[in-house]
PDB file of C-alpha atoms in Angstrom:
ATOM      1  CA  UNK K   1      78.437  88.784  91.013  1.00 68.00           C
ATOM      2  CA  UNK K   2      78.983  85.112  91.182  1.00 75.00           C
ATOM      3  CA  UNK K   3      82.509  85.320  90.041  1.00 74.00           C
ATOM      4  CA  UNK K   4      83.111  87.739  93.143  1.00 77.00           C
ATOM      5  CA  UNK K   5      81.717  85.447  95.128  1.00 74.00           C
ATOM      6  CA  UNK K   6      83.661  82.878  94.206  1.00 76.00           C
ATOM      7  CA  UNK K   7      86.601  84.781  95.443  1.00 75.00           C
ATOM      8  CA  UNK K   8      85.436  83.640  98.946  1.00 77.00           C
ATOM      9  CA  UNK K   9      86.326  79.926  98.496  1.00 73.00           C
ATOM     10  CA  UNK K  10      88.345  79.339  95.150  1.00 71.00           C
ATOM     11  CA  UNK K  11      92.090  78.575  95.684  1.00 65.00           C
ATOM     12  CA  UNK K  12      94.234  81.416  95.357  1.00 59.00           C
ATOM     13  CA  UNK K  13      97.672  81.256  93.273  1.00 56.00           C
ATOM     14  CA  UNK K  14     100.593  79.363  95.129  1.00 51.00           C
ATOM     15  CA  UNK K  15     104.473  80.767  94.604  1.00 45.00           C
ATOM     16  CA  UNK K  16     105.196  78.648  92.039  1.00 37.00           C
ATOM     17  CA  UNK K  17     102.014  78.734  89.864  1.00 40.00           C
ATOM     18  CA  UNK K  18     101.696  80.046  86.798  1.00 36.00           C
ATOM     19  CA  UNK K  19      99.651  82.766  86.511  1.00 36.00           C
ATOM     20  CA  UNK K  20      97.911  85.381  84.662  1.00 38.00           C
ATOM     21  CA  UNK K  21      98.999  89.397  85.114  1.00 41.00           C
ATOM     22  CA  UNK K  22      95.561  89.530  87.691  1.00 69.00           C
ATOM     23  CA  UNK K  23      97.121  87.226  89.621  1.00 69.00           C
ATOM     24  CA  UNK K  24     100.274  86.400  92.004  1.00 78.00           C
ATOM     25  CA  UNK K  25     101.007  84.707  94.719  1.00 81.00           C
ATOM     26  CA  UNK K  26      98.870  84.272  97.446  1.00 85.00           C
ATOM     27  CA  UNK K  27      95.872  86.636  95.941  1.00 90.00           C
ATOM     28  CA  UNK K  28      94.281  87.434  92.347  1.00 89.00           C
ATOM     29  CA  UNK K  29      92.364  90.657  91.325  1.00 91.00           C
ATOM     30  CA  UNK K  30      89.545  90.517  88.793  1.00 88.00           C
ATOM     31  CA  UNK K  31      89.073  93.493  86.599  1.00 87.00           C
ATOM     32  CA  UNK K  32      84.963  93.459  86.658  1.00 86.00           C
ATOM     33  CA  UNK K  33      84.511  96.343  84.246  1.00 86.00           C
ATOM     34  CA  UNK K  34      86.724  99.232  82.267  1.00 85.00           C
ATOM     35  CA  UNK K  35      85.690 101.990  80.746  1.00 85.00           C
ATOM     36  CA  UNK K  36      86.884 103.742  77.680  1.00 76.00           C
ATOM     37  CA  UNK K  37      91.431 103.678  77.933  1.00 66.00           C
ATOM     38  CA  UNK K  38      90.564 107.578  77.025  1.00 62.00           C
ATOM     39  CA  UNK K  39      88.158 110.672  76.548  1.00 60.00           C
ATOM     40  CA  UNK K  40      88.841 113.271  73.895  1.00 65.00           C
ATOM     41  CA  UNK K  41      87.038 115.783  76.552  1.00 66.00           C
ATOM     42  CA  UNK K  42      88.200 115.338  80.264  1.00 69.00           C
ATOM     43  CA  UNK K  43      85.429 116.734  82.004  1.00 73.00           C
ATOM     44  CA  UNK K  44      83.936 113.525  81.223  1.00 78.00           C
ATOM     45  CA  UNK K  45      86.092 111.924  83.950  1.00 82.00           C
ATOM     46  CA  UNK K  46      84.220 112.515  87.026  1.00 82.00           C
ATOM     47  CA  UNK K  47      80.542 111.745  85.038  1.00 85.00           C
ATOM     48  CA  UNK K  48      82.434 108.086  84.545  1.00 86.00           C
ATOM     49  CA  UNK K  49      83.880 107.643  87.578  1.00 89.00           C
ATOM     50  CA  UNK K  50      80.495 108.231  89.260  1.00 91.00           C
ATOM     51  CA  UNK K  51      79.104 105.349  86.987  1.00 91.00           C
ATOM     52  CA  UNK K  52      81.676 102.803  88.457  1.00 91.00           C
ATOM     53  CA  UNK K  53      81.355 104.303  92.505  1.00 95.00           C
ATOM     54  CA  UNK K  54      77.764 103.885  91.857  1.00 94.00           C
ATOM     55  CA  UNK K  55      78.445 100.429  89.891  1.00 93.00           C
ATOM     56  CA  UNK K  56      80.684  98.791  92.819  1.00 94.00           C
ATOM     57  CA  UNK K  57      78.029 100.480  95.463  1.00 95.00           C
ATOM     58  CA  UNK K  58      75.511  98.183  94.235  1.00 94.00           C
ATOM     59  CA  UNK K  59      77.619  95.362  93.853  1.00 94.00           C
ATOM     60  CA  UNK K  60      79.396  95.788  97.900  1.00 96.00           C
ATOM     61  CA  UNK K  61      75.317  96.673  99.037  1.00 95.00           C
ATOM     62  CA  UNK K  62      74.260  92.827  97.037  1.00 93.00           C
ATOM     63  CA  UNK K  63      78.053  91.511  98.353  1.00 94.00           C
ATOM     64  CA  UNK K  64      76.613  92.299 102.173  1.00 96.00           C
ATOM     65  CA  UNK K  65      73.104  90.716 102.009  1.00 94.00           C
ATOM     66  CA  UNK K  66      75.661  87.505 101.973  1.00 94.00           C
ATOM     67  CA  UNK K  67      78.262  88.442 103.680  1.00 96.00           C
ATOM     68  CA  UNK K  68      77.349  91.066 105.865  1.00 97.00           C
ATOM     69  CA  UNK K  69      78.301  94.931 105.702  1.00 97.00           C
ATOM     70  CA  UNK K  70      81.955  95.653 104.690  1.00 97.00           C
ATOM     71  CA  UNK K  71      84.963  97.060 106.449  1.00 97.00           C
ATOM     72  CA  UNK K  72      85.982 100.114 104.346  1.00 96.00           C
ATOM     73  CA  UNK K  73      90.183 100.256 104.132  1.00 96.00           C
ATOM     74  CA  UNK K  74      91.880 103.256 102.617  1.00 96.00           C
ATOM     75  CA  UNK K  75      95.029 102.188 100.492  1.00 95.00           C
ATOM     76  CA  UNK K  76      96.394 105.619 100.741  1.00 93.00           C
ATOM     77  CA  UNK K  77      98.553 104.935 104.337  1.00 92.00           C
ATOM     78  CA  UNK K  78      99.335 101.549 102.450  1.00 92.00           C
ATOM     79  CA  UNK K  79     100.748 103.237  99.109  1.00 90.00           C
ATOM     80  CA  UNK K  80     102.776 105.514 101.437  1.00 94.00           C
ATOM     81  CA  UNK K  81     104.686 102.662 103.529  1.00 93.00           C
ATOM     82  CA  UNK K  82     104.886 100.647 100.042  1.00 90.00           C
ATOM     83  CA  UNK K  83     106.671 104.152  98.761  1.00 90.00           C
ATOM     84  CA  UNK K  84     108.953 104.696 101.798  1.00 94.00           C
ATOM     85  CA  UNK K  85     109.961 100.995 101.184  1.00 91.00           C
ATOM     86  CA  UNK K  86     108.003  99.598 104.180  1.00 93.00           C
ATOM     87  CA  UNK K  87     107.004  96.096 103.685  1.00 91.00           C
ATOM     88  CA  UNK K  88     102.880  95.142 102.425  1.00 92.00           C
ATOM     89  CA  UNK K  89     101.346  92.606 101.009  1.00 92.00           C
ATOM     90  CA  UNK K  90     101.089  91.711  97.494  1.00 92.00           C
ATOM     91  CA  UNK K  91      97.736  92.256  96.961  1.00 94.00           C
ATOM     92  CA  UNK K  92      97.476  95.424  98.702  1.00 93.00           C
ATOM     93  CA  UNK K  93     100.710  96.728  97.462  1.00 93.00           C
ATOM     94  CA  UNK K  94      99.243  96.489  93.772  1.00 93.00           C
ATOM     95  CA  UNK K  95      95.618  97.377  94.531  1.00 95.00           C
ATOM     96  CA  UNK K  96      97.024 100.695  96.323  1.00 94.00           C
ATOM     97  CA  UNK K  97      98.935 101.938  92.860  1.00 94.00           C
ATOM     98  CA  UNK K  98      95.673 102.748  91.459  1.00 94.00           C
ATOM     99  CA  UNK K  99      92.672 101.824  93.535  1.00 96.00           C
ATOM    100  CA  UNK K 100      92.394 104.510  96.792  1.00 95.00           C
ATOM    101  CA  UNK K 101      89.699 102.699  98.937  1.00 96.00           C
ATOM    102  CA  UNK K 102      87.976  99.185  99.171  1.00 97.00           C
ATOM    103  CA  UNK K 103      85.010  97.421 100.300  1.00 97.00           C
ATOM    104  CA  UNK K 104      86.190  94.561 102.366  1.00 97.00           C
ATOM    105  CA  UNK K 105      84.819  91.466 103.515  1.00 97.00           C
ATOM    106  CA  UNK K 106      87.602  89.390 105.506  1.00 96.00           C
ATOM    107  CA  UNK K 107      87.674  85.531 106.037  1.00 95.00           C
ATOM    108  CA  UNK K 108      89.976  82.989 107.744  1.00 92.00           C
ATOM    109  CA  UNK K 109      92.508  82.723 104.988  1.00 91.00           C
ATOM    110  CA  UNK K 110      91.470  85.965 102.568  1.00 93.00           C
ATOM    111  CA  UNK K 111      90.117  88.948 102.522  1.00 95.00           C
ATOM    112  CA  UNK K 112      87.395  89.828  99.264  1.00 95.00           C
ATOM    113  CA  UNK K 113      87.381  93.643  98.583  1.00 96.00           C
ATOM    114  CA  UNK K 114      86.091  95.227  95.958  1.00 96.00           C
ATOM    115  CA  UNK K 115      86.726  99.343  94.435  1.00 96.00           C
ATOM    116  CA  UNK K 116      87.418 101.303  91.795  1.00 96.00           C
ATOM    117  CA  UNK K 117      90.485 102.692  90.371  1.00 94.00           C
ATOM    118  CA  UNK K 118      92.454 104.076  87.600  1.00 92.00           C
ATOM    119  CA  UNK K 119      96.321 103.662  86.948  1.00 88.00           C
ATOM    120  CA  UNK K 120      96.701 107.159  85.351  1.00 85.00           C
ATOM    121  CA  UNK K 121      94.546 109.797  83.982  1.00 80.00           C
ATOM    122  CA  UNK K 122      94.727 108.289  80.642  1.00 80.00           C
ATOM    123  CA  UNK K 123      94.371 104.901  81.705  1.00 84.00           C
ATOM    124  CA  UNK K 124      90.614 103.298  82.040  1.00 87.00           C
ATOM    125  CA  UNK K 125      88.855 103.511  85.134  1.00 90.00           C
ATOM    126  CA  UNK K 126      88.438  99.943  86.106  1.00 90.00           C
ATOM    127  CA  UNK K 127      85.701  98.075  88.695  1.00 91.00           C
ATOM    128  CA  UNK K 128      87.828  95.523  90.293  1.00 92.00           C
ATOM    129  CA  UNK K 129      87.095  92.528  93.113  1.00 92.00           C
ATOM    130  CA  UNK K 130      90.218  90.978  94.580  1.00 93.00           C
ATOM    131  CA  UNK K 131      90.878  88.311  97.099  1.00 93.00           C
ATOM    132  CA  UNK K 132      93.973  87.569  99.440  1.00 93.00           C
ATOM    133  CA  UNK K 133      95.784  88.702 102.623  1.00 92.00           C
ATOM    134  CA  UNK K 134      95.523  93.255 102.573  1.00 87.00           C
ATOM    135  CA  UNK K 135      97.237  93.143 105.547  1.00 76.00           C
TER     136      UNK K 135
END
């Protein structure tokens, strides 16, 4: 939890830093927790991603006894403009390929969200917390 909550303050990547593939300019995604990259039986999909809604339920319920409840945002209208070539934000642009809704928690130069998500059906399911502009 405390490296979510450091999201609120820490600096966030500039254009020209250097930076890791959680990370770009202007915003930088943490990957909290990941689950197996595959299951030889898929019906075990839904069991895990139950674990990881229930996971990043208890850590957006600790997240607002700090910083009050959450806005929820669907990325699903935002992977649609990002797909029709609309212009989005960086962050939101990359948390919408593979995360479909967020806790959010915005501040005067950020917004801190947190979900779950999974790239493809044999990718992990992964508990991410990102900060930056998901507007």
């Amino acid at each position: 939890m405390e490296r979510v909550l450091g999201l609120e303050k820490q600096p966030l990547p500039g254009p020209h830093t250097a930076v890791a593939d959680t990370a770009g300019p202007g915003y930088q995604i943490l990957f909290l927790c990941t689950s197996a990259e595959s299951w030889e039986d898929r019906s075990q999909t839904d069991e895990v991603w139950d674990h990881f809604d229930r996971g990043c339920l208890v850590l957006a319920e600790s997240l607002a006894q700090v910083w009050g409840p959450p806005e929820r945002i669907e990325l699903g209208p935002v992977l649609e403009r990002s797909m029709r070539g609309e212009a989005v934000s960086a962050l939101a642009g990359v948390l919408s390929n593979f995360v479909p809704s967020l806790s959010a928690w915005p501040f005067d130069d950020r917004t801190v969200c947190v979900g779950v998500g999974q790239w493809d059906t044999e990718f992990p399911i992964t508990l991410v917390a990102a900060a930056g502009d998901l507007c």
